[in-house]
Structures are given as structure tokens and as C-alpha cells.
GROMACS .gro file of C-alpha atoms in nm:
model
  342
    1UNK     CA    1   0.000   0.000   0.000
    2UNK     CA    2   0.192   0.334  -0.100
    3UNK     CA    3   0.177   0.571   0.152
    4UNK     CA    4   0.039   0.878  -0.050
    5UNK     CA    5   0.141   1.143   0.276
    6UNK     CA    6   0.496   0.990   0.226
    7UNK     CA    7   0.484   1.030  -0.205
    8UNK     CA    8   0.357   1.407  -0.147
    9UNK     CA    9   0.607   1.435   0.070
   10UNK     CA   10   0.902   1.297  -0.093
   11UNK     CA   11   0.864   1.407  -0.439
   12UNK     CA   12   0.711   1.819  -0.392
   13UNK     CA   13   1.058   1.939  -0.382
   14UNK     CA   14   1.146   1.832  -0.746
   15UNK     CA   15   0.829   1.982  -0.899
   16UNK     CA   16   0.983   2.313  -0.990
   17UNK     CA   17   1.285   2.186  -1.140
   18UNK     CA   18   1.069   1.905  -1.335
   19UNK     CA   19   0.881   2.196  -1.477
   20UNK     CA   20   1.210   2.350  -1.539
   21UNK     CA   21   1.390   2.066  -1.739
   22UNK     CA   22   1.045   1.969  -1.957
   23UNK     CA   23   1.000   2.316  -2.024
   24UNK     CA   24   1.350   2.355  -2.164
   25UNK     CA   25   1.274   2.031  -2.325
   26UNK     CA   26   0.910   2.132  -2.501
   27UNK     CA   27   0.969   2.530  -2.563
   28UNK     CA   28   0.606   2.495  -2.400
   29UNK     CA   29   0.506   2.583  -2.048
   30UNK     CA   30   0.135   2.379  -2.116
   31UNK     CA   31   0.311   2.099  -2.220
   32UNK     CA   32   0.568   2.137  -1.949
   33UNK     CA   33   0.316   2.108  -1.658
   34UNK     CA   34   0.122   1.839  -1.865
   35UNK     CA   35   0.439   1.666  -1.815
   36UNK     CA   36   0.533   1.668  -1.484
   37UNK     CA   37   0.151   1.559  -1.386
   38UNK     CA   38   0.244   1.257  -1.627
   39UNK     CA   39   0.567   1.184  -1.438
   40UNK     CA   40   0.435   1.209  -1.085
   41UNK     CA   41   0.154   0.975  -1.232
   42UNK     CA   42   0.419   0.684  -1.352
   43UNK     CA   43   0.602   0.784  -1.029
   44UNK     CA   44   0.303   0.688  -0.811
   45UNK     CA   45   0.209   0.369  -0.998
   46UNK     CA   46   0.592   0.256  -0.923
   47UNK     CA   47   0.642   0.401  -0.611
   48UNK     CA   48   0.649   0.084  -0.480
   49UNK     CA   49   0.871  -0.123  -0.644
   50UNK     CA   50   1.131   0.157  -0.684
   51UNK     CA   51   1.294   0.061  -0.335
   52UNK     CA   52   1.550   0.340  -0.329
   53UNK     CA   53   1.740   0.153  -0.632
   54UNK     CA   54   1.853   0.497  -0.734
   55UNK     CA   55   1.844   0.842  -0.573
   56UNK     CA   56   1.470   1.003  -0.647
   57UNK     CA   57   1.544   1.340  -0.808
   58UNK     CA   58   1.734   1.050  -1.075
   59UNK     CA   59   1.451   0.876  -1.104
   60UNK     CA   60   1.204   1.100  -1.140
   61UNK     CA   61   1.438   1.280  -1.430
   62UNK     CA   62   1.448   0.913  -1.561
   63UNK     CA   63   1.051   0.952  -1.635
   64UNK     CA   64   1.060   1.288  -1.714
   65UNK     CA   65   1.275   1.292  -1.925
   66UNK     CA   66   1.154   0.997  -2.134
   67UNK     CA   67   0.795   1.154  -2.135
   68UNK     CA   68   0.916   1.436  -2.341
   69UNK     CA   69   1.146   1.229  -2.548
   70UNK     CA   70   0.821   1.044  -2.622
   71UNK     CA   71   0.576   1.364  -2.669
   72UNK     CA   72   0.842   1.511  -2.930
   73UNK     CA   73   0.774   1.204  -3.141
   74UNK     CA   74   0.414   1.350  -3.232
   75UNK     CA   75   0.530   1.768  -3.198
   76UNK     CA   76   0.685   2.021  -3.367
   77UNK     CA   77   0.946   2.235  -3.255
   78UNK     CA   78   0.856   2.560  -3.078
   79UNK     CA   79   0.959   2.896  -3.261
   80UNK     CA   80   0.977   3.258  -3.246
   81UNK     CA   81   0.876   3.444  -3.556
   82UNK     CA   82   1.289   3.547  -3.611
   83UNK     CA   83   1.297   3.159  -3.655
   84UNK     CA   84   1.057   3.091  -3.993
   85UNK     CA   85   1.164   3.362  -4.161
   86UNK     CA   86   1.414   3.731  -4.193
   87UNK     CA   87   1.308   4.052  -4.071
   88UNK     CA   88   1.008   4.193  -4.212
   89UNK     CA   89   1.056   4.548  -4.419
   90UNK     CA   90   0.714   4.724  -4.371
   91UNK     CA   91   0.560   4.746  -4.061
   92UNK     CA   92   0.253   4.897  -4.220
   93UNK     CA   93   0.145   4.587  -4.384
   94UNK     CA   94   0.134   4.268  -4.093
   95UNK     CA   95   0.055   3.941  -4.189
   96UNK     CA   96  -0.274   3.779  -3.972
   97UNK     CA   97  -0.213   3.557  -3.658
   98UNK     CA   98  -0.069   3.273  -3.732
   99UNK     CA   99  -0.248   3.013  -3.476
  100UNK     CA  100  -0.114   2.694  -3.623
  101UNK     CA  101   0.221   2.759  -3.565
  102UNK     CA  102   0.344   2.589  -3.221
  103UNK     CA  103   0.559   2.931  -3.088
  104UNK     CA  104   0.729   2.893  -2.796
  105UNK     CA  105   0.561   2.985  -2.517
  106UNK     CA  106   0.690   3.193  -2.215
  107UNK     CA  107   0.742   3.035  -1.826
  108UNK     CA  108   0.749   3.265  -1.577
  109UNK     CA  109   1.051   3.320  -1.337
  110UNK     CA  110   0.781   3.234  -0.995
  111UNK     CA  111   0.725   2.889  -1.090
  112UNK     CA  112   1.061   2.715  -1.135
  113UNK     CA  113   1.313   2.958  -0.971
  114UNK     CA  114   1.466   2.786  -0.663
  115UNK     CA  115   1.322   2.737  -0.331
  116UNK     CA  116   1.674   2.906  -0.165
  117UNK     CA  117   1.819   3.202  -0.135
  118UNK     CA  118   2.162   3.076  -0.318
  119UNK     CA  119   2.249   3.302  -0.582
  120UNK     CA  120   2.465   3.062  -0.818
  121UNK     CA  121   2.116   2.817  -0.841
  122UNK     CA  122   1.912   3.122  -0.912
  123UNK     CA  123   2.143   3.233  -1.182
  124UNK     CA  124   2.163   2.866  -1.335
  125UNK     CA  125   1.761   2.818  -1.347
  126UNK     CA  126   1.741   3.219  -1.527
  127UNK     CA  127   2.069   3.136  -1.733
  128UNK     CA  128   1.915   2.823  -1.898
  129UNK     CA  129   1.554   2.909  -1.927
  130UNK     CA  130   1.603   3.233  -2.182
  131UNK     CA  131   1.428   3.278  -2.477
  132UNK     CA  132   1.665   3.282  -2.703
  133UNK     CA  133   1.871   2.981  -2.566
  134UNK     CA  134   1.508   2.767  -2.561
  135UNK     CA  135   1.428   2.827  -2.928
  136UNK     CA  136   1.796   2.773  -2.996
  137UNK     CA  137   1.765   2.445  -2.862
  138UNK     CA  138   1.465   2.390  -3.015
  139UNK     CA  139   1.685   2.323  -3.348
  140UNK     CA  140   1.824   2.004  -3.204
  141UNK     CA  141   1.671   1.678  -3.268
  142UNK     CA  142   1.477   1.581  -2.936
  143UNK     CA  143   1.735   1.315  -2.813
  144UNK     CA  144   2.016   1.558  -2.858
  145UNK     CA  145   1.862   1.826  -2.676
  146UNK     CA  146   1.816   1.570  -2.369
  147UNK     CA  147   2.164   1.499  -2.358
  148UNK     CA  148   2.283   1.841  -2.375
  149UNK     CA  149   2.051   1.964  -2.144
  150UNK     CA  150   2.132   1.654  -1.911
  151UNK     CA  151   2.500   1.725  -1.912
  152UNK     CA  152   2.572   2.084  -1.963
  153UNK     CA  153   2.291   2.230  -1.782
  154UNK     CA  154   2.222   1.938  -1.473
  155UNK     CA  155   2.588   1.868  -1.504
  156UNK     CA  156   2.538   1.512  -1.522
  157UNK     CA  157   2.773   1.273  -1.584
  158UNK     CA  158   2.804   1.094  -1.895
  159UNK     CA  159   2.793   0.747  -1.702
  160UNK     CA  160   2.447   0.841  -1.569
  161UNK     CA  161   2.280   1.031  -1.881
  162UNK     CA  162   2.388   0.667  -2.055
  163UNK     CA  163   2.187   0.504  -1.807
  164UNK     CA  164   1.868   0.706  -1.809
  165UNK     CA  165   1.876   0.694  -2.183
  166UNK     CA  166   1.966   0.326  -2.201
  167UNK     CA  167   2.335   0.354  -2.380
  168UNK     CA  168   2.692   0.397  -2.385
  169UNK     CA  169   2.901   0.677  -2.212
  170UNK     CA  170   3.065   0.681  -2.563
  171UNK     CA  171   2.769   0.709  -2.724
  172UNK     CA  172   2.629   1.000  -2.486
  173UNK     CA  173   2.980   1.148  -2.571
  174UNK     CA  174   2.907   1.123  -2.932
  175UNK     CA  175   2.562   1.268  -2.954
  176UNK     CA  176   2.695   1.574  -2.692
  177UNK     CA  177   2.943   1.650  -2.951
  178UNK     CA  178   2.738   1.654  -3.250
  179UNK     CA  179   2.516   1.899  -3.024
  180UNK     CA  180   2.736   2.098  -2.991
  181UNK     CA  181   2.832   2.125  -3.369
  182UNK     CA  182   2.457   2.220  -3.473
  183UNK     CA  183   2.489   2.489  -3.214
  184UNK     CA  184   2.831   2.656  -3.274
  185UNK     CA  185   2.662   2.883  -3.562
  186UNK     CA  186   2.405   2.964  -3.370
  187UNK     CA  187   2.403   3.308  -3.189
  188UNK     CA  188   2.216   3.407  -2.888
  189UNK     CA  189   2.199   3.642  -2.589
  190UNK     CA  190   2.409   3.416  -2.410
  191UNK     CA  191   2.713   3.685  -2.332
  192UNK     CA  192   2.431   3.967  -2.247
  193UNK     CA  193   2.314   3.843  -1.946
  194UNK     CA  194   2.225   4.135  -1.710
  195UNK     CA  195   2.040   4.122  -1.344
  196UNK     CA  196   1.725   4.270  -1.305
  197UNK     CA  197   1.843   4.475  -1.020
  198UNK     CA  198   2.184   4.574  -1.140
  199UNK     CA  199   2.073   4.997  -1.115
  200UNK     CA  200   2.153   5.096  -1.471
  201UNK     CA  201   1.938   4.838  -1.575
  202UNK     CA  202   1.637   4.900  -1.355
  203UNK     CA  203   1.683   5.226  -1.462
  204UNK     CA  204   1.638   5.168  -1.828
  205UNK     CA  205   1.329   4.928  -1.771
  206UNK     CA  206   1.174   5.192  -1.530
  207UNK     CA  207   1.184   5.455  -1.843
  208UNK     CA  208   1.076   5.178  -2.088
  209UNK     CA  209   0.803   5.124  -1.859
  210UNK     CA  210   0.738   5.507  -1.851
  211UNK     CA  211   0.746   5.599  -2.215
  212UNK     CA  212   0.458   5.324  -2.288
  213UNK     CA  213   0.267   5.462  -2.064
  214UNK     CA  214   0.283   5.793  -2.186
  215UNK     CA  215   0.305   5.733  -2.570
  216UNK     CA  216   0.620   5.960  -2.541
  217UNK     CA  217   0.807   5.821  -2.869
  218UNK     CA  218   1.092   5.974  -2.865
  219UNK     CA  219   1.165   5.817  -2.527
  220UNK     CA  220   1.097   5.524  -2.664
  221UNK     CA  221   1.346   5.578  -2.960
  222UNK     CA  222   1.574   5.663  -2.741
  223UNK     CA  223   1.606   5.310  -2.571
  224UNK     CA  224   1.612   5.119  -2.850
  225UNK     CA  225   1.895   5.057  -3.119
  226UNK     CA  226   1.954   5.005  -3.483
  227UNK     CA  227   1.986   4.607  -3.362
  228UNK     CA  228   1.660   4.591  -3.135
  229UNK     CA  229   1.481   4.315  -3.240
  230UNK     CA  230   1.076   4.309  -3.192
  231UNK     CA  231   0.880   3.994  -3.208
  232UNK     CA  232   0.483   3.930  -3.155
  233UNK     CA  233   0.368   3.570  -3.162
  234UNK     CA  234   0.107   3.472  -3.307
  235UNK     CA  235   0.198   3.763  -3.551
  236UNK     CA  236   0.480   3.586  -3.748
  237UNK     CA  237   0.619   3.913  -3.886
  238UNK     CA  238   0.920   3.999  -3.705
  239UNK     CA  239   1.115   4.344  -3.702
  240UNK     CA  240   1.520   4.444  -3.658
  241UNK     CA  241   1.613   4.850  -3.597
  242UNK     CA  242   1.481   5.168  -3.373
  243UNK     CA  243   1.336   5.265  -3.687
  244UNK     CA  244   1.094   5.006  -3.782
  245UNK     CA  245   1.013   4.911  -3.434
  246UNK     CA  246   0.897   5.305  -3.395
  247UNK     CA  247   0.701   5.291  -3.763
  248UNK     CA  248   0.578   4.971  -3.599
  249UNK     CA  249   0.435   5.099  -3.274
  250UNK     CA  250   0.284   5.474  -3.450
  251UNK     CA  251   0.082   5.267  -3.722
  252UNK     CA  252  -0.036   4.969  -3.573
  253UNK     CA  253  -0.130   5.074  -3.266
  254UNK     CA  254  -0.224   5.467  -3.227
  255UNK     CA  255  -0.199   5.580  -2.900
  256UNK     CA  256  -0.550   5.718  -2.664
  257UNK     CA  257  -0.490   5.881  -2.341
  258UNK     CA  258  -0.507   5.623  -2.016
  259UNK     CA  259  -0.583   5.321  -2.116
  260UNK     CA  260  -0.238   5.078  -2.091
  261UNK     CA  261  -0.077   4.997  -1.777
  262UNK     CA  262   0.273   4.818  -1.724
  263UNK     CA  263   0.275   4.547  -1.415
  264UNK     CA  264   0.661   4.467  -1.347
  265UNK     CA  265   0.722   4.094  -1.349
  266UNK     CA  266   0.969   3.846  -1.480
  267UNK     CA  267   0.994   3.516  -1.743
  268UNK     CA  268   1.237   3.325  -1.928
  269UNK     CA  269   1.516   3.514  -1.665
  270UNK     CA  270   1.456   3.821  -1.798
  271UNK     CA  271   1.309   4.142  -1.686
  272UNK     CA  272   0.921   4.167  -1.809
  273UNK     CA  273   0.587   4.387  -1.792
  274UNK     CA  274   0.214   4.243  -1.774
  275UNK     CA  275   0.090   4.518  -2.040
  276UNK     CA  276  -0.284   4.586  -1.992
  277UNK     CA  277  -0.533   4.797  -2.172
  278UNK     CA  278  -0.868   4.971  -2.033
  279UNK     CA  279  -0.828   4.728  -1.762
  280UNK     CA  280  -0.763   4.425  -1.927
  281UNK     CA  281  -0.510   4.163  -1.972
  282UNK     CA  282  -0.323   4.196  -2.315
  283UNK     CA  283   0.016   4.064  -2.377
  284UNK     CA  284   0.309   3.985  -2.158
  285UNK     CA  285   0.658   4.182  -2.286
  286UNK     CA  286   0.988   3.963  -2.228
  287UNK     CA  287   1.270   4.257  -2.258
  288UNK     CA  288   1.666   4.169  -2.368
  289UNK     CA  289   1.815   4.484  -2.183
  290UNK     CA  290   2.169   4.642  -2.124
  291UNK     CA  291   2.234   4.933  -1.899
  292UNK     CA  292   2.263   5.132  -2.180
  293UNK     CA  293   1.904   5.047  -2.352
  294UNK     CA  294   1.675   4.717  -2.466
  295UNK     CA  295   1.814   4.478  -2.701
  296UNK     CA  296   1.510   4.269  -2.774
  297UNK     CA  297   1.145   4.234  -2.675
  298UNK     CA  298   0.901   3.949  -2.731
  299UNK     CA  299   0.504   4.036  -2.666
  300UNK     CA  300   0.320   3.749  -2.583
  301UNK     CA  301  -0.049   3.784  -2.671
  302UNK     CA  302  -0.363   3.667  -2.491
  303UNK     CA  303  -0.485   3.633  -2.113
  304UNK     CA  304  -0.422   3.255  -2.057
  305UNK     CA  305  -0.027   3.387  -2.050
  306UNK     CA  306  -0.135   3.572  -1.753
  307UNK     CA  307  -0.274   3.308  -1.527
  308UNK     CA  308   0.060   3.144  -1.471
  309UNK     CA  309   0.214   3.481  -1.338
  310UNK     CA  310  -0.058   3.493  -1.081
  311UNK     CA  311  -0.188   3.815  -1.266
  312UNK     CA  312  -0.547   3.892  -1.271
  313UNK     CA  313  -0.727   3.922  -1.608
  314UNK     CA  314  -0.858   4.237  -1.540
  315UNK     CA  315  -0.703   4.481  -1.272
  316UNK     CA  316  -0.955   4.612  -1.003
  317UNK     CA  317  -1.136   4.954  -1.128
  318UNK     CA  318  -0.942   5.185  -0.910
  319UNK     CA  319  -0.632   5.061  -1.088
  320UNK     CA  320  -0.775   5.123  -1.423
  321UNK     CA  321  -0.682   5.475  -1.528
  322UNK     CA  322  -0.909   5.760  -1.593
  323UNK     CA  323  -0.863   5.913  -1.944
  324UNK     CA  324  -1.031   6.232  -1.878
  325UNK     CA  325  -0.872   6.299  -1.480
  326UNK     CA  326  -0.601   6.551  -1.561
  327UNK     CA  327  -0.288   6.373  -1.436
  328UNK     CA  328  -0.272   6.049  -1.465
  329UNK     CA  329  -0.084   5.906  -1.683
  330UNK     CA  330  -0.177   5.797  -2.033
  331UNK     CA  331  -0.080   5.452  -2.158
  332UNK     CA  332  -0.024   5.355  -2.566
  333UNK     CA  333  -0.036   5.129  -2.828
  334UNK     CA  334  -0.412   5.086  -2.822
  335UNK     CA  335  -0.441   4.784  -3.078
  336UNK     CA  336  -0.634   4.890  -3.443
  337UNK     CA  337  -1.031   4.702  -3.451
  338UNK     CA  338  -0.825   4.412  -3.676
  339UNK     CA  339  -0.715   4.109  -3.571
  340UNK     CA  340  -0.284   4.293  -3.575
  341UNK     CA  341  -0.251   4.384  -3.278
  342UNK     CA  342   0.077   4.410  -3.085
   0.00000   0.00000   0.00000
């Protein structure tokens, strides 16, 4: 009879970092936590007869990890829009949603960081959740993203990724290598790490946050660069350049006094703002920043991206600003009546 007090018990400590590893595994945070129910499932069922044969955390990675190996037999790899196709030239003319592609979704910093206050995990779980590292690894067949995800991100040894995936050190060697080969070309914001807190940064997120808020564009323009790069799943155009990005914003979505408000949170490791308009959930913004301005941002469209955050999808009245009270401030980039919206 399996003590289910004891099973609770025993395994609740792992969930996060289960989430963590089938997330980086999937691209998907649905899938993710579909995952880790699946695990603790097949965990139950042989709680039993596993007898302490191996440590736990390995054995639960054991059936994690072969649940996603077996769920990426019947998926597609999650993108970002910068990975179908180059920059788009006229952000005038946006193609529709494009629903039936399987983007990468994002995972919020609250439900996988660490329970502890050590900085060096904390870093490690940011680090190898980013965006850009996720879709990167997205490229890699599914069995070669296990095993570089087993050793160079859980440091595992090849001895015991060969065991959980049934093979040879040699051959765990092998595969890690050619991994590493599809990746060398492969660029991403890997050596632009920044902390939320570090104060130029905070600083240039507080003026981001500012400058939406009160359709001031040339603030705006003044943060990003001629390398910024904007993306908007489901929307798979994608744009590059301070230009574009500010042609972007004036045409597609004009500007009305009070009605957008940026809630500070975090994804992916990266800084991030819950962007609501007249009150109501809209996209979540994942932000590549330096202290000297934002490299990247990534809108993610649609209110089911807020419930995982913990974020309401509609803010209480009194936090809804008033468009006609002299004062307040007045928040942008009120989507057009079509389907484009950013």
C-alpha cells in the first residue's frame, strides 16, 4: 500500500525543477506542466517497487525525461517568428495571426526559480531558461537536446545520462558532440546576461516602462537601437532597428490617453511587464536589456499567458486609469479594430 502522505512528501521538492527541465525540453510551459503531472503519475504507480534503487530526483528525471522524449515524437518544434523567416521590411502591412504555428511559449521566473536564497542556483535556473537559448535548442533533434541539457545544464555525468537513456558513455559522448556542432553557428543572448536589479538596468526598464505609458516616442526611440529586435507571436512578422520598431508601434497601434498599464514581473530570466489595456489583460513583454538600452522584446499575446504569473485578467477599477482625470498618466499602443494587434 503506497503511503500517498509519504509520495507528497518525498517528491514536492522536485516539482519546480521538473517543470524546469520539460520546459527547456518542449519550448512549452502547457506541455511542461502536462508533463510533470504525467511523471508524478508513472512515479506513483511505481512508487512501490522503486525501493530506493537509485536516488529520487534520478529517477524521477528518468521519467521525465523519457515523457518528453516520447511527446516530441508527435510535436513540432517551438519557434519565435525570427525563426521561420528574416526581418520583415514594412511594418505597415502585418501578416494575420498565425495560430497553427506551435511558438514557444513563455514560463514565468515564480514557478521554477529555486526554493533558496543561493544566488549561483538562481542564476543557473534564469541562465538556462532564456528565450533565445530555448528556441535555440529547439533546433536540435529531441534526443540531442536531452543529452545536452542533461550534461551541460544538470551537469550530469556521462555514465548516468547513458543510463537514463539506455546507452553507452561513448555514445552520450558522441551525440553531446554533434550537439554541440549544430549549435556553434548559432548566436544568442548568451554573453548579455544582465540582473534585473543591477541599477543601470532598472533604470532603463523603469523609463521603458514610462514611455509606454505615456506614448512619449521619442523616449521610446531613445532606448532602443539600430539592432533591437521586436517579435509578436502569433503575428509571425518579425522586425530588426529603432526605426521600424517606432514605424511599428505609431501605425499599428495609435496611441488614446489612459488606457495601458505596465505590471513589473519576470519570465524566461529576464526582466518583463504584464501590459494591460482599459483594464484588461493583453500581452506579456519579455525585454533583452543592457544598462545602456533594450536589445530585444518578445510580446506574448492573450490572457491565458497571464494566469501562470498569478496576474489577474482584469485589474480592479481603481487601478484602471481615468482618461479624462487631468494627471494620470496615459498609456499607448491601443491595438487597431483588426485582428494585428501588438
Amino acid at each position: 500500500m503506497i503511503d500517498t502522505d509519504e509520495f507528497a512528501t518525498r517528491t514536492q521538492p522536485y516539482r519546480r525543477e521538473l517543470l524546469a527541465h520539460c520546459y527547456r525540453m518542449l519550448g512549452s510551459l502547457d506541455d511542461a506542466e502536462d508533463l510533470v503531472q504525467e511523471t508524478m503519475l508513472r512515479a506513483w504507480r511505481g512508487y512501490a517497487e522503486f525501493e530506493g534503487r537509485a536516488s529520487l530526483r534520478t529517477w524521477l528525471y528518468r521519467i521525465a525525461t523519457n515523457a518528453c522524449l516520447n511527446a516530441l515524437e508527435h510535436s513540432s518544434r517551438r519557434v519565435l517568428p525570427s525563426g521561420l523567416t528574416g526581418p520583415a521590411g514594412h511594418p505597415e502591412h502585418l501578416h494575420a495571426d498565425a495560430d497553427s504555428i506551435p511558438w514557444l511559449q513563455p514560463i514565468p521566473d515564480i514557478v521554477i526559480e529555486p526554493e533558496t536564497t543561493d544566488p549561483a542556483a538562481i542564476f543557473a535556473t534564469r541562465h538556462s531558461t532564456r528565450l533565445a537559448l530555448i528556441a535555440v535548442w529547439q533546433t536540435l533533434p529531441p534526443r540531442q537536446r536531452a543529452v545536452l541539457i542533461l550534461r551541460d545544464v544538470l551537469r550530469w555525468k556521462a555514465t548516468e545520462v547513458a543510463d537514463l537513456l539506455e546507452t553507452t558513455p561513448t555514445a552520450i559522448n558522441s551525440t553531446l558532440q554533434r550537439a554541440h556542432a549544430t549549435l556553434a553557428d548559432q548566436s544568442t543572448d548568451a554573453d548579455h546576461i544582465t540582473e534585473p536589479d543591477d541599477p543601470a538596468v532598472r533604470s532603463v526598464l523603469d523609463r521603458w516602462a514610462a514611455a509606454f505609458e505615456s506614448s512619449d516616442m521619442n523616449a521610446l526611440a531613445a532606448l532602443l537601437t539600430t539592432g533591437t529586435v521586436w517579435e509578436m507571436p502569433p503575428i509571425p512578422d518579425w522586425f530588426i532597428g529603432r526605426d521600424r520598431i517606432i514605424r511599428l508601434i505609431t501605425t499599428q497601434c495609435p496611441a488614446r490617453p489612459g488606457t495601458r498599464r505596465m505590471i513589473p514581473t519576470a519570465a524566461n530570466g529576464q526582466p518583463a511587464f504584464a501590459v494591460y489595456i482599459d483594464g484588461e489583460a493583453h500581452s506579456i513583454q519579455i525585454l533583452t536589456v543592457s544598462p545602456t538600452g533594450v536589445d530585444g522584446i518578445v510580446t506574448f499575446h492573450g490572457s491565458e499567458r497571464f494566469r501562470p504569473f498569478g496576474l489577474a485578467d482584469r485589474l480592479p477599477v481603481a487601478s484602471v486609469p481615468d482618461a479624462h482625470r487631468p494627471g494620470d498618466q496615459q498609456a499607448i499602443f491601443v491595438a487597431p479594430d483588426d485582428s494585428n494587434e501588438i
